[in-house]
One Martini backbone bead per residue (centre of mass of N, CA, C, O) as a GRO file, in nm:
protein
  497
    1MET     BB    1  -6.851   2.892   6.480
    2THR     BB    2  -7.178   2.970   6.552
    3ALA     BB    3  -7.438   3.083   6.721
    4TYR     BB    4  -7.667   2.893   6.895
    5THR     BB    5  -7.977   2.766   6.924
    6PRO     BB    6  -8.191   2.653   7.060
    7GLU     BB    7  -8.482   2.419   7.163
    8GLY     BB    8  -8.767   2.542   7.304
    9LEU     BB    9  -8.782   2.805   7.374
   10PRO     BB   10  -8.891   3.033   7.533
   11ASP     BB   11  -9.117   3.338   7.501
   12ARG     BB   12  -9.135   3.328   7.808
   13ILE     BB   13  -9.055   3.456   8.158
   14GLN     BB   14  -9.215   3.364   8.486
   15HIS     BB   15  -9.381   3.371   8.755
   16TYR     BB   16  -9.410   3.159   9.048
   17ILE     BB   17  -9.733   3.107   9.209
   18ASP     BB   18  -9.890   2.907   9.365
   19GLY     BB   19  -9.864   2.689   9.115
   20GLU     BB   20  -9.834   2.920   8.934
   21PHE     BB   21  -9.808   3.101   8.598
   22VAL     BB   22  -9.727   3.466   8.654
   23ASP     BB   23  -9.743   3.791   8.567
   24SER     BB   24  -9.706   4.102   8.677
   25ILE     BB   25  -9.913   4.269   8.772
   26ASP     BB   26  -9.820   4.515   8.571
   27GLY     BB   27  -9.659   4.381   8.325
   28ASP     BB   28  -9.312   4.384   8.378
   29THR     BB   29  -9.027   4.358   8.213
   30PHE     BB   30  -8.726   4.244   8.080
   31GLU     BB   31  -8.402   4.132   7.928
   32VAL     BB   32  -8.265   3.880   7.770
   33LEU     BB   33  -7.986   3.792   7.701
   34ASN     BB   34  -7.701   3.651   7.442
   35PRO     BB   35  -7.380   3.637   7.494
   36VAL     BB   36  -7.292   3.605   7.214
   37THR     BB   37  -7.479   3.884   7.103
   38ASN     BB   38  -7.643   4.051   7.236
   39GLU     BB   39  -7.909   3.981   7.279
   40THR     BB   40  -8.211   3.951   7.268
   41TYR     BB   41  -8.464   3.649   7.367
   42VAL     BB   42  -8.610   3.747   7.608
   43HIS     BB   43  -8.879   3.784   7.861
   44ALA     BB   44  -8.916   3.899   8.198
   45ALA     BB   45  -9.052   3.912   8.445
   46ALA     BB   46  -9.089   4.207   8.688
   47GLY     BB   47  -9.032   4.236   8.995
   48LYS     BB   48  -9.240   4.338   9.273
   49LYS     BB   49  -9.382   4.409   9.569
   50ALA     BB   50  -9.619   4.273   9.504
   51ASP     BB   51  -9.506   4.006   9.396
   52VAL     BB   52  -9.411   3.917   9.650
   53GLU     BB   53  -9.637   3.925   9.854
   54ARG     BB   54  -9.750   3.689   9.704
   55ALA     BB   55  -9.562   3.465   9.725
   56VAL     BB   56  -9.553   3.557  10.085
   57ALA     BB   57  -9.822   3.438  10.091
   58ALA     BB   58  -9.832   3.121   9.955
   59ALA     BB   59  -9.588   3.021  10.163
   60ARG     BB   60  -9.691   3.063  10.408
   61ARG     BB   61  -9.969   2.928  10.371
   62ALA     BB   62  -9.818   2.654  10.326
   63PHE     BB   63  -9.681   2.651  10.642
   64THR     BB   64  -9.963   2.670  10.802
   65GLU     BB   65 -10.119   2.450  10.650
   66GLY     BB   66  -9.977   2.272  10.533
   67PRO     BB   67  -9.786   1.952  10.479
   68TRP     BB   68  -9.467   2.037  10.456
   69PRO     BB   69  -9.363   2.055  10.707
   70ARG     BB   70  -9.500   1.783  10.913
   71MET     BB   71  -9.341   1.600  10.752
   72LEU     BB   72  -9.162   1.331  10.751
   73PRO     BB   73  -8.889   1.305  10.673
   74ARG     BB   74  -8.922   1.065  10.442
   75GLU     BB   75  -9.085   1.246  10.304
   76ARG     BB   76  -8.925   1.416  10.206
   77SER     BB   77  -8.711   1.280  10.094
   78ARG     BB   78  -8.850   1.137   9.866
   79VAL     BB   79  -8.877   1.389   9.695
   80LEU     BB   80  -8.591   1.474   9.673
   81HIS     BB   81  -8.491   1.221   9.499
   82ARG     BB   82  -8.689   1.299   9.267
   83ILE     BB   83  -8.562   1.537   9.183
   84ALA     BB   84  -8.281   1.413   9.148
   85ASP     BB   85  -8.392   1.250   8.886
   86LEU     BB   86  -8.475   1.474   8.727
   87VAL     BB   87  -8.244   1.572   8.681
   88GLU     BB   88  -8.046   1.395   8.562
   89SER     BB   89  -8.242   1.316   8.333
   90ARG     BB   90  -8.190   1.630   8.218
   91ASP     BB   91  -7.915   1.738   8.226
   92GLN     BB   92  -7.875   1.818   7.902
   93ARG     BB   93  -8.078   2.025   7.917
   94LEU     BB   94  -7.995   2.210   8.137
   95ALA     BB   95  -7.697   2.254   8.001
   96GLU     BB   96  -7.813   2.394   7.760
   97LEU     BB   97  -7.973   2.650   7.907
   98GLU     BB   98  -7.705   2.737   8.067
   99SER     BB   99  -7.477   2.798   7.865
  100PHE     BB  100  -7.701   3.021   7.685
  101ASP     BB  101  -7.751   3.192   7.946
  102SER     BB  102  -7.424   3.187   8.067
  103GLY     BB  103  -7.167   3.126   7.878
  104LEU     BB  104  -7.100   2.844   7.948
  105PRO     BB  105  -6.900   2.541   7.899
  106ILE     BB  106  -7.099   2.268   7.880
  107THR     BB  107  -6.907   2.061   8.013
  108GLN     BB  108  -6.957   2.214   8.274
  109ALA     BB  109  -7.269   2.247   8.276
  110LEU     BB  110  -7.287   1.945   8.310
  111GLY     BB  111  -7.167   1.930   8.627
  112GLN     BB  112  -7.369   2.107   8.766
  113ALA     BB  113  -7.612   1.956   8.712
  114ARG     BB  114  -7.540   1.693   8.863
  115ARG     BB  115  -7.449   1.879   9.148
  116ALA     BB  116  -7.749   1.934   9.170
  117ALA     BB  117  -7.886   1.647   9.218
  118GLU     BB  118  -7.659   1.602   9.451
  119ASN     BB  119  -7.764   1.801   9.659
  120PHE     BB  120  -8.064   1.668   9.714
  121ARG     BB  121  -7.959   1.374   9.797
  122PHE     BB  122  -7.820   1.507  10.063
  123PHE     BB  123  -8.020   1.605  10.179
  124ALA     BB  124  -8.210   1.365  10.213
  125ASP     BB  125  -8.021   1.222  10.385
  126LEU     BB  126  -7.946   1.377  10.618
  127ILE     BB  127  -8.283   1.446  10.766
  128VAL     BB  128  -8.277   1.079  10.811
  129ALA     BB  129  -7.964   1.105  10.972
  130GLN     BB  130  -8.071   1.288  11.183
  131ALA     BB  131  -7.940   1.351  11.571
  132ASP     BB  132  -7.977   1.519  11.793
  133ASP     BB  133  -7.965   1.613  12.153
  134ALA     BB  134  -7.937   1.449  12.451
  135PHE     BB  135  -7.952   1.509  12.807
  136LYS     BB  136  -7.857   1.294  13.119
  137VAL     BB  137  -7.968   1.288  13.457
  138PRO     BB  138  -8.028   1.029  13.642
  139GLY     BB  139  -8.350   1.068  13.770
  140LYS     BB  140  -8.367   1.396  13.724
  141GLN     BB  141  -8.302   1.466  13.414
  142MET     BB  142  -8.389   1.552  13.060
  143ASN     BB  143  -8.286   1.664  12.747
  144TYR     BB  144  -8.333   1.807  12.456
  145VAL     BB  145  -8.398   1.843  12.095
  146ASN     BB  146  -8.570   2.037  11.882
  147ARG     BB  147  -8.681   2.085  11.553
  148LYS     BB  148  -8.772   2.321  11.390
  149PRO     BB  149  -8.900   2.509  11.093
  150ILE     BB  150  -8.920   2.859  11.072
  151GLY     BB  151  -8.999   2.942  10.722
  152VAL     BB  152  -8.988   3.159  10.512
  153ALA     BB  153  -8.736   3.146  10.252
  154GLY     BB  154  -8.489   3.367  10.110
  155LEU     BB  155  -8.412   3.319   9.799
  156ILE     BB  156  -8.053   3.455   9.651
  157THR     BB  157  -7.929   3.413   9.320
  158PRO     BB  158  -7.666   3.406   9.093
  159TRP     BB  159  -7.511   3.403   8.746
  160ASN     BB  160  -7.342   3.195   8.875
  161THR     BB  161  -7.438   2.922   8.851
  162PRO     BB  162  -7.755   2.884   8.905
  163PHE     BB  163  -7.886   2.595   8.941
  164MET     BB  164  -7.699   2.517   9.162
  165LEU     BB  165  -7.737   2.730   9.365
  166GLU     BB  166  -7.990   2.667   9.389
  167SER     BB  167  -7.953   2.372   9.519
  168TRP     BB  168  -7.796   2.455   9.747
  169LYS     BB  169  -8.079   2.621   9.884
  170LEU     BB  170  -8.315   2.440   9.835
  171GLY     BB  171  -8.224   2.165   9.947
  172PRO     BB  172  -8.219   2.263  10.294
  173ALA     BB  173  -8.487   2.415  10.293
  174LEU     BB  174  -8.655   2.146  10.220
  175ALA     BB  175  -8.598   1.977  10.405
  176THR     BB  176  -8.677   2.115  10.680
  177GLY     BB  177  -8.986   2.254  10.577
  178ASN     BB  178  -8.944   2.502  10.426
  179THR     BB  179  -9.026   2.778  10.261
  180VAL     BB  180  -9.039   2.947   9.920
  181VAL     BB  181  -8.864   3.260   9.789
  182LEU     BB  182  -8.723   3.313   9.470
  183LYS     BB  183  -8.429   3.497   9.328
  184PRO     BB  184  -8.297   3.521   9.056
  185ALA     BB  185  -8.092   3.667   8.798
  186GLU     BB  186  -8.145   3.855   8.594
  187PHE     BB  187  -7.934   3.725   8.354
  188THR     BB  188  -8.063   3.416   8.471
  189PRO     BB  189  -8.367   3.285   8.413
  190LEU     BB  190  -8.379   3.024   8.301
  191SER     BB  191  -8.339   2.761   8.473
  192ALA     BB  192  -8.527   2.842   8.661
  193SER     BB  193  -8.804   2.822   8.543
  194LEU     BB  194  -8.732   2.451   8.570
  195TRP     BB  195  -8.819   2.419   8.877
  196ALA     BB  196  -9.149   2.351   8.878
  197GLY     BB  197  -9.189   2.114   8.647
  198ILE     BB  198  -9.018   1.893   8.863
  199PHE     BB  199  -9.166   1.952   9.144
  200GLU     BB  200  -9.429   1.871   9.022
  201GLU     BB  201  -9.349   1.582   8.979
  202ALA     BB  202  -9.234   1.512   9.271
  203GLY     BB  203  -9.451   1.645   9.489
  204LEU     BB  204  -9.477   1.873   9.560
  205PRO     BB  205  -9.638   2.148   9.726
  206LYS     BB  206  -9.851   2.372   9.714
  207GLY     BB  207  -9.635   2.658   9.796
  208VAL     BB  208  -9.355   2.598   9.868
  209PHE     BB  209  -9.276   2.688   9.582
  210ASN     BB  210  -9.133   3.029   9.472
  211LEU     BB  211  -9.103   3.302   9.216
  212VAL     BB  212  -8.912   3.570   9.133
  213ASN     BB  213  -8.875   3.780   8.926
  214GLY     BB  214  -8.580   4.048   8.920
  215LEU     BB  215  -8.427   4.324   9.039
  216GLY     BB  216  -8.295   4.382   9.282
  217GLU     BB  217  -8.394   4.643   9.385
  218ASP     BB  218  -8.686   4.524   9.401
  219ALA     BB  219  -8.715   4.194   9.456
  220GLY     BB  220  -8.492   4.178   9.663
  221ASP     BB  221  -8.564   4.372   9.838
  222ALA     BB  222  -8.857   4.282   9.920
  223LEU     BB  223  -8.758   4.054  10.042
  224VAL     BB  224  -8.576   4.113  10.250
  225LYS     BB  225  -8.805   4.350  10.395
  226HIS     BB  226  -8.991   4.140  10.474
  227PRO     BB  227  -9.199   4.004  10.781
  228ASP     BB  228  -9.227   3.699  10.643
  229VAL     BB  229  -8.896   3.700  10.610
  230PRO     BB  230  -8.642   3.515  10.814
  231LEU     BB  231  -8.470   3.413  10.574
  232ILE     BB  232  -8.171   3.484  10.424
  233SER     BB  233  -7.990   3.365  10.120
  234PHE     BB  234  -7.679   3.475   9.990
  235THR     BB  235  -7.529   3.536   9.664
  236GLY     BB  236  -7.257   3.754   9.616
  237GLU     BB  237  -7.157   4.097   9.592
  238SER     BB  238  -7.037   4.250   9.918
  239SER     BB  239  -7.221   4.534   9.889
  240THR     BB  240  -7.460   4.379   9.875
  241GLY     BB  241  -7.440   4.253  10.161
  242GLN     BB  242  -7.447   4.486  10.313
  243LEU     BB  243  -7.743   4.608  10.217
  244ILE     BB  244  -7.878   4.376  10.367
  245PHE     BB  245  -7.799   4.384  10.638
  246GLY     BB  246  -7.916   4.653  10.660
  247ASN     BB  247  -8.221   4.561  10.587
  248ALA     BB  248  -8.258   4.334  10.787
  249ALA     BB  249  -8.218   4.432  11.056
  250PRO     BB  250  -8.502   4.517  11.177
  251TYR     BB  251  -8.616   4.203  11.186
  252LEU     BB  252  -8.391   4.000  11.264
  253LYS     BB  253  -8.243   3.819  11.031
  254GLY     BB  254  -8.156   3.565  10.882
  255LEU     BB  255  -7.799   3.507  10.791
  256SER     BB  256  -7.663   3.388  10.456
  257MET     BB  257  -7.329   3.502  10.330
  258GLU     BB  258  -7.200   3.484   9.969
  259LEU     BB  259  -6.921   3.654   9.903
  260GLY     BB  260  -6.675   3.770   9.787
  261GLY     BB  261  -6.314   3.687   9.611
  262LYS     BB  262  -5.932   3.692   9.632
  263SER     BB  263  -5.788   3.434   9.601
  264PRO     BB  264  -5.516   3.245   9.678
  265ALA     BB  265  -5.197   3.101   9.542
  266VAL     BB  266  -4.966   2.894   9.684
  267VAL     BB  267  -4.633   2.873   9.580
  268PHE     BB  268  -4.360   2.666   9.635
  269ALA     BB  269  -4.071   2.522   9.589
  270ASP     BB  270  -4.184   2.250   9.682
  271ALA     BB  271  -4.378   2.234   9.428
  272ASP     BB  272  -4.536   2.097   9.203
  273LEU     BB  273  -4.583   2.237   8.908
  274ASP     BB  274  -4.737   2.045   8.721
  275VAL     BB  275  -4.987   2.068   8.885
  276ALA     BB  276  -5.039   2.383   8.984
  277ILE     BB  277  -5.041   2.494   8.709
  278ASP     BB  278  -5.295   2.332   8.638
  279ALA     BB  279  -5.475   2.413   8.907
  280CYS     BB  280  -5.454   2.761   8.822
  281ILE     BB  281  -5.596   2.756   8.578
  282PHE     BB  282  -5.829   2.641   8.643
  283GLY     BB  283  -5.908   2.822   8.896
  284VAL     BB  284  -5.951   3.068   8.721
  285PHE     BB  285  -6.053   2.977   8.387
  286SER     BB  286  -6.307   2.861   8.479
  287LEU     BB  287  -6.637   2.944   8.453
  288ASN     BB  288  -6.503   3.231   8.325
  289GLY     BB  289  -6.371   3.327   8.612
  290GLU     BB  290  -6.677   3.363   8.780
  291ARG     BB  291  -6.573   3.231   9.070
  292CYS     BB  292  -6.565   3.278   9.435
  293THR     BB  293  -6.294   3.051   9.443
  294ALA     BB  294  -6.051   3.213   9.269
  295GLY     BB  295  -5.706   3.186   9.213
  296SER     BB  296  -5.633   3.527   9.131
  297ARG     BB  297  -5.400   3.449   9.320
  298ILE     BB  298  -5.054   3.468   9.264
  299LEU     BB  299  -4.813   3.324   9.495
  300VAL     BB  300  -4.444   3.286   9.418
  301GLN     BB  301  -4.142   3.152   9.477
  302ARG     BB  302  -3.798   3.308   9.374
  303GLU     BB  303  -3.713   3.035   9.262
  304VAL     BB  304  -4.007   2.967   9.091
  305TYR     BB  305  -4.085   3.277   8.920
  306ASP     BB  306  -3.981   3.257   8.606
  307GLU     BB  307  -4.105   2.958   8.536
  308PHE     BB  308  -4.412   2.996   8.610
  309VAL     BB  309  -4.415   3.205   8.499
  310GLU     BB  310  -4.396   3.102   8.158
  311ARG     BB  311  -4.562   2.877   8.173
  312TYR     BB  312  -4.823   2.948   8.210
  313ALA     BB  313  -4.831   3.181   7.980
  314ALA     BB  314  -4.854   2.949   7.784
  315GLN     BB  315  -5.100   2.780   7.907
  316ALA     BB  316  -5.294   3.017   7.862
  317LYS     BB  317  -5.212   3.081   7.533
  318ARG     BB  318  -5.406   2.753   7.502
  319VAL     BB  319  -5.674   2.810   7.567
  320LYS     BB  320  -6.000   2.742   7.479
  321VAL     BB  321  -6.148   2.950   7.306
  322GLY     BB  322  -6.539   2.964   7.280
  323HIS     BB  323  -6.814   2.856   7.251
  324PRO     BB  324  -7.071   2.682   7.482
  325HIS     BB  325  -7.163   2.439   7.322
  326ASP     BB  326  -6.876   2.370   7.294
  327PRO     BB  327  -6.636   2.073   7.373
  328GLU     BB  328  -6.418   2.255   7.359
  329THR     BB  329  -6.467   2.477   7.525
  330GLU     BB  330  -6.337   2.658   7.833
  331VAL     BB  331  -6.387   2.955   7.726
  332GLY     BB  332  -6.641   3.194   7.679
  333ALA     BB  333  -6.877   3.389   7.752
  334LEU     BB  334  -6.954   3.623   7.923
  335VAL     BB  335  -7.271   3.692   8.076
  336HIS     BB  336  -7.281   4.041   8.042
  337PRO     BB  337  -7.165   4.337   7.914
  338GLU     BB  338  -7.121   4.471   8.180
  339HIS     BB  339  -6.918   4.231   8.256
  340TYR     BB  340  -6.719   4.330   8.064
  341ASP     BB  341  -6.674   4.583   8.111
  342LYS     BB  342  -6.534   4.548   8.398
  343VAL     BB  343  -6.320   4.353   8.261
  344MET     BB  344  -6.256   4.545   8.040
  345SER     BB  345  -6.086   4.752   8.249
  346TYR     BB  346  -5.877   4.551   8.451
  347VAL     BB  347  -5.733   4.484   8.200
  348GLU     BB  348  -5.621   4.813   8.129
  349LEU     BB  349  -5.541   4.843   8.384
  350GLY     BB  350  -5.314   4.603   8.395
  351LYS     BB  351  -5.087   4.749   8.202
  352THR     BB  352  -5.008   4.971   8.441
  353GLU     BB  353  -4.960   4.722   8.723
  354GLY     BB  354  -4.835   4.499   8.481
  355ARG     BB  355  -4.725   4.209   8.321
  356LEU     BB  356  -4.789   4.119   8.043
  357VAL     BB  357  -4.822   3.794   7.881
  358ALA     BB  358  -5.143   3.744   7.882
  359GLY     BB  359  -5.340   3.848   7.643
  360GLY     BB  360  -5.550   4.160   7.696
  361GLY     BB  361  -5.832   4.100   7.540
  362ARG     BB  362  -5.972   3.968   7.265
  363PRO     BB  363  -5.979   3.755   7.105
  364GLU     BB  364  -5.972   3.576   6.823
  365GLY     BB  365  -6.252   3.531   6.640
  366PHE     BB  366  -6.453   3.776   6.825
  367PRO     BB  367  -6.570   4.039   6.728
  368THR     BB  368  -6.814   3.931   6.945
  369GLY     BB  369  -6.898   3.925   7.256
  370ASN     BB  370  -6.811   3.803   7.561
  371TYR     BB  371  -6.507   3.830   7.511
  372VAL     BB  372  -6.229   3.681   7.691
  373ALA     BB  373  -5.870   3.682   7.724
  374PRO     BB  374  -5.664   3.510   7.872
  375THR     BB  375  -5.512   3.640   8.140
  376VAL     BB  376  -5.214   3.765   8.254
  377PHE     BB  377  -4.971   3.893   8.548
  378ALA     BB  378  -4.731   4.030   8.632
  379ASP     BB  379  -4.555   4.181   8.863
  380VAL     BB  380  -4.782   4.235   9.117
  381ALA     BB  381  -4.836   4.459   9.360
  382PRO     BB  382  -5.028   4.477   9.648
  383ASP     BB  383  -5.176   4.773   9.567
  384ALA     BB  384  -5.321   4.670   9.356
  385ARG     BB  385  -5.626   4.658   9.201
  386ILE     BB  386  -5.615   4.372   9.075
  387PHE     BB  387  -5.498   4.208   9.369
  388GLN     BB  388  -5.756   4.366   9.528
  389GLU     BB  389  -5.996   4.313   9.331
  390GLU     BB  390  -6.290   4.142   9.215
  391ILE     BB  391  -6.312   4.022   8.870
  392PHE     BB  392  -6.486   3.805   8.772
  393GLY     BB  393  -6.255   3.636   8.568
  394PRO     BB  394  -5.987   3.590   8.304
  395VAL     BB  395  -5.814   3.686   8.537
  396VAL     BB  396  -5.453   3.721   8.650
  397ALA     BB  397  -5.264   3.734   8.950
  398ILE     BB  398  -4.860   3.794   8.985
  399THR     BB  399  -4.671   3.712   9.278
  400PRO     BB  400  -4.331   3.772   9.460
  401PHE     BB  401  -4.129   3.549   9.695
  402ASP     BB  402  -3.984   3.441   9.989
  403THR     BB  403  -4.131   3.421  10.221
  404GLU     BB  404  -4.320   3.248  10.413
  405GLU     BB  405  -4.398   3.545  10.599
  406GLU     BB  406  -4.509   3.695  10.302
  407ALA     BB  407  -4.710   3.540  10.199
  408LEU     BB  408  -4.906   3.561  10.420
  409ALA     BB  409  -4.912   3.842  10.405
  410LEU     BB  410  -5.049   3.849  10.109
  411ALA     BB  411  -5.262   3.646  10.125
  412ASN     BB  412  -5.428   3.860  10.401
  413ASP     BB  413  -5.397   4.158  10.218
  414THR     BB  414  -5.725   4.159  10.197
  415LYS     BB  415  -6.065   4.180  10.246
  416TYR     BB  416  -6.081   3.883  10.161
  417GLY     BB  417  -6.210   3.558  10.273
  418LEU     BB  418  -6.245   3.232  10.141
  419ALA     BB  419  -5.995   3.130   9.945
  420ALA     BB  420  -5.724   2.870   9.945
  421TYR     BB  421  -5.407   2.786   9.760
  422ILE     BB  422  -5.153   2.508   9.900
  423TRP     BB  423  -4.835   2.466   9.759
  424THR     BB  424  -4.694   2.190   9.910
  425ASN     BB  425  -4.430   1.909  10.052
  426ASP     BB  426  -4.456   2.067  10.326
  427LEU     BB  427  -4.635   1.936  10.622
  428LYS     BB  428  -4.606   2.145  10.817
  429ARG     BB  429  -4.675   2.365  10.674
  430ALA     BB  430  -4.934   2.348  10.561
  431HIS     BB  431  -5.070   2.371  10.817
  432ASN     BB  432  -4.970   2.630  10.940
  433PHE     BB  433  -5.066   2.797  10.683
  434ALA     BB  434  -5.342   2.724  10.668
  435GLN     BB  435  -5.432   2.861  10.965
  436SER     BB  436  -5.322   3.153  10.920
  437VAL     BB  437  -5.517   3.203  10.722
  438GLU     BB  438  -5.774   3.422  10.561
  439ALA     BB  439  -6.012   3.146  10.527
  440GLY     BB  440  -6.272   2.932  10.500
  441MET     BB  441  -6.066   2.744  10.255
  442VAL     BB  442  -5.864   2.507  10.206
  443TRP     BB  443  -5.632   2.401  10.017
  444LEU     BB  444  -5.405   2.125   9.995
  445ASN     BB  445  -5.280   1.999   9.688
  446SER     BB  446  -5.601   2.101   9.591
  447ASN     BB  447  -5.868   2.208   9.361
  448ASN     BB  448  -6.209   2.214   9.469
  449VAL     BB  449  -6.267   1.964   9.679
  450ARG     BB  450  -6.569   1.893   9.742
  451ASP     BB  451  -6.737   1.828  10.068
  452LEU     BB  452  -7.108   1.795  10.127
  453ARG     BB  453  -7.024   1.829  10.522
  454THR     BB  454  -6.901   2.066  10.500
  455PRO     BB  455  -6.798   2.421  10.561
  456PHE     BB  456  -6.960   2.695  10.359
  457GLY     BB  457  -6.704   2.984  10.395
  458GLY     BB  458  -6.638   3.330  10.514
  459VAL     BB  459  -6.410   3.552  10.553
  460LYS     BB  460  -6.499   3.897  10.612
  461ALA     BB  461  -6.624   3.994  10.316
  462SER     BB  462  -6.709   3.690  10.260
  463GLY     BB  463  -6.874   3.606  10.486
  464LEU     BB  464  -7.198   3.511  10.664
  465GLY     BB  465  -7.162   3.231  10.737
  466HIS     BB  466  -7.282   2.895  10.694
  467GLU     BB  467  -7.337   2.597  10.540
  468GLY     BB  468  -7.311   2.268  10.499
  469GLY     BB  469  -7.438   2.042  10.612
  470TYR     BB  470  -7.547   2.076  10.892
  471ARG     BB  471  -7.518   2.421  10.899
  472SER     BB  472  -7.775   2.424  10.713
  473ILE     BB  473  -7.972   2.314  10.927
  474ASP     BB  474  -7.885   2.542  11.173
  475PHE     BB  475  -8.020   2.773  10.934
  476TYR     BB  476  -8.340   2.605  10.874
  477THR     BB  477  -8.374   2.598  11.226
  478ASP     BB  478  -8.522   2.576  11.511
  479GLN     BB  479  -8.395   2.534  11.851
  480GLN     BB  480  -8.490   2.362  12.093
  481SER     BB  481  -8.556   2.337  12.415
  482VAL     BB  482  -8.611   2.015  12.641
  483HIS     BB  483  -8.716   1.998  12.958
  484ILE     BB  484  -8.702   1.711  13.225
  485THR     BB  485  -8.856   1.609  13.512
  486LEU     BB  486  -8.798   1.332  13.684
  487GLY     BB  487  -8.783   1.427  13.961
  488ALA     BB  488  -8.765   1.625  14.188
  489PRO     BB  489  -8.828   1.934  14.207
  490HIS     BB  490  -8.658   2.237  14.163
  491ASN     BB  491  -8.818   2.458  14.423
  492PRO     BB  492  -8.788   2.735  14.516
  493THR     BB  493  -8.952   2.891  14.786
  494PHE     BB  494  -9.144   3.125  14.789
  495GLY     BB  495  -9.354   3.261  14.994
  496LYS     BB  496  -9.368   3.104  15.317
  497ALA     BB  497  -9.571   3.005  15.566
   0.00000   0.00000   0.00000
């Protein structure tokens, strides 16, 4: 099957500021590549400090003078539901563009588009149901909490599942009455450009949503350092998160950062191996392995280790690599040649650090493009770089363990702590292990099934803060305590005559 180009691609990608599509003030652009061919298919406006300042000024004006922050929650909820309806109605087109731009398999991109609609619907419902605390002392005092939107939220999103992850930030930021400036990843700006039309059609007021494309070191850096942007929500690499942390510190900004991961999948001898193998295949090879919660370290108890490795490797070899637009494709093309080179460097390194049992290079039939065969290394030592470092591709390391104590030590033996997956039929072990593993999210005998009401985030180098459900409401609002005296005021008298 030959490379596919969707119809109706834009001839250029612009910023969207104060209700208008605009070029960069200096006219600069950057190339956007097709991951299947690595050819430039469009140029996008390259935002700089001046463009960010223009966008922030528009968002600030919409916050201080516009209707959005002062609308009733039910009124904002109606707009968010219309947004969700529009996203749902355009899911096929969104998936087509997302798959083309990012290299994700079309069937998985379609799921992400539908999830984006659900994110808006969830927060549309949540703000109407929001109940804040009130504390009463009858006849004496009443205290209640008043939530207020904070201002301009700076949203910096990654290139893996970009449209869905943009919705994960846009939904709660807008629901709570803030205005936003979105800086999408430079590798995948195509689907982000669709938000403007969706928001306009849904009735979002002018200036509430603004979008600035550009490189992280230019547009992203300017957004983080802008004094009129009190909130930054970032998803991306831990090293970039450290830079943002330092650059935001002088302004004491609110930060929510979901960072890298090297999540363990722990398979005990009493686990259902059929189910565990399926889950561990999906957990690292879905979304091309470009997922923060990938179970990229598989720890297997010695009694079933050889059987697990043999069966896992055989199944990995059957995973269908193909063009992103092919509905049968399970692993598509990695997002960009820079990332492809990084992943392939880890594949070569892995050949010196473990036993290669599947993959290990470019798959047959794909001489060009960013294709990596699903790659499995067994017998990987805990100090190996492929055990310790985030690869963010279809590459997995398998390591044996003997005891539960050893499994826990191995699981916790990285700087990351985003997710963990535990496979065992011992109920007591499952819960005790979950409480001891250093991870923000744990799945017991299940694989990355998310309830949007629960907190999402990691510990250690995997994140700062949590979002999801009421945690998102907390992040995007100020909580003001109001105190009322119902009886005689309790005032100690100073300076009494």
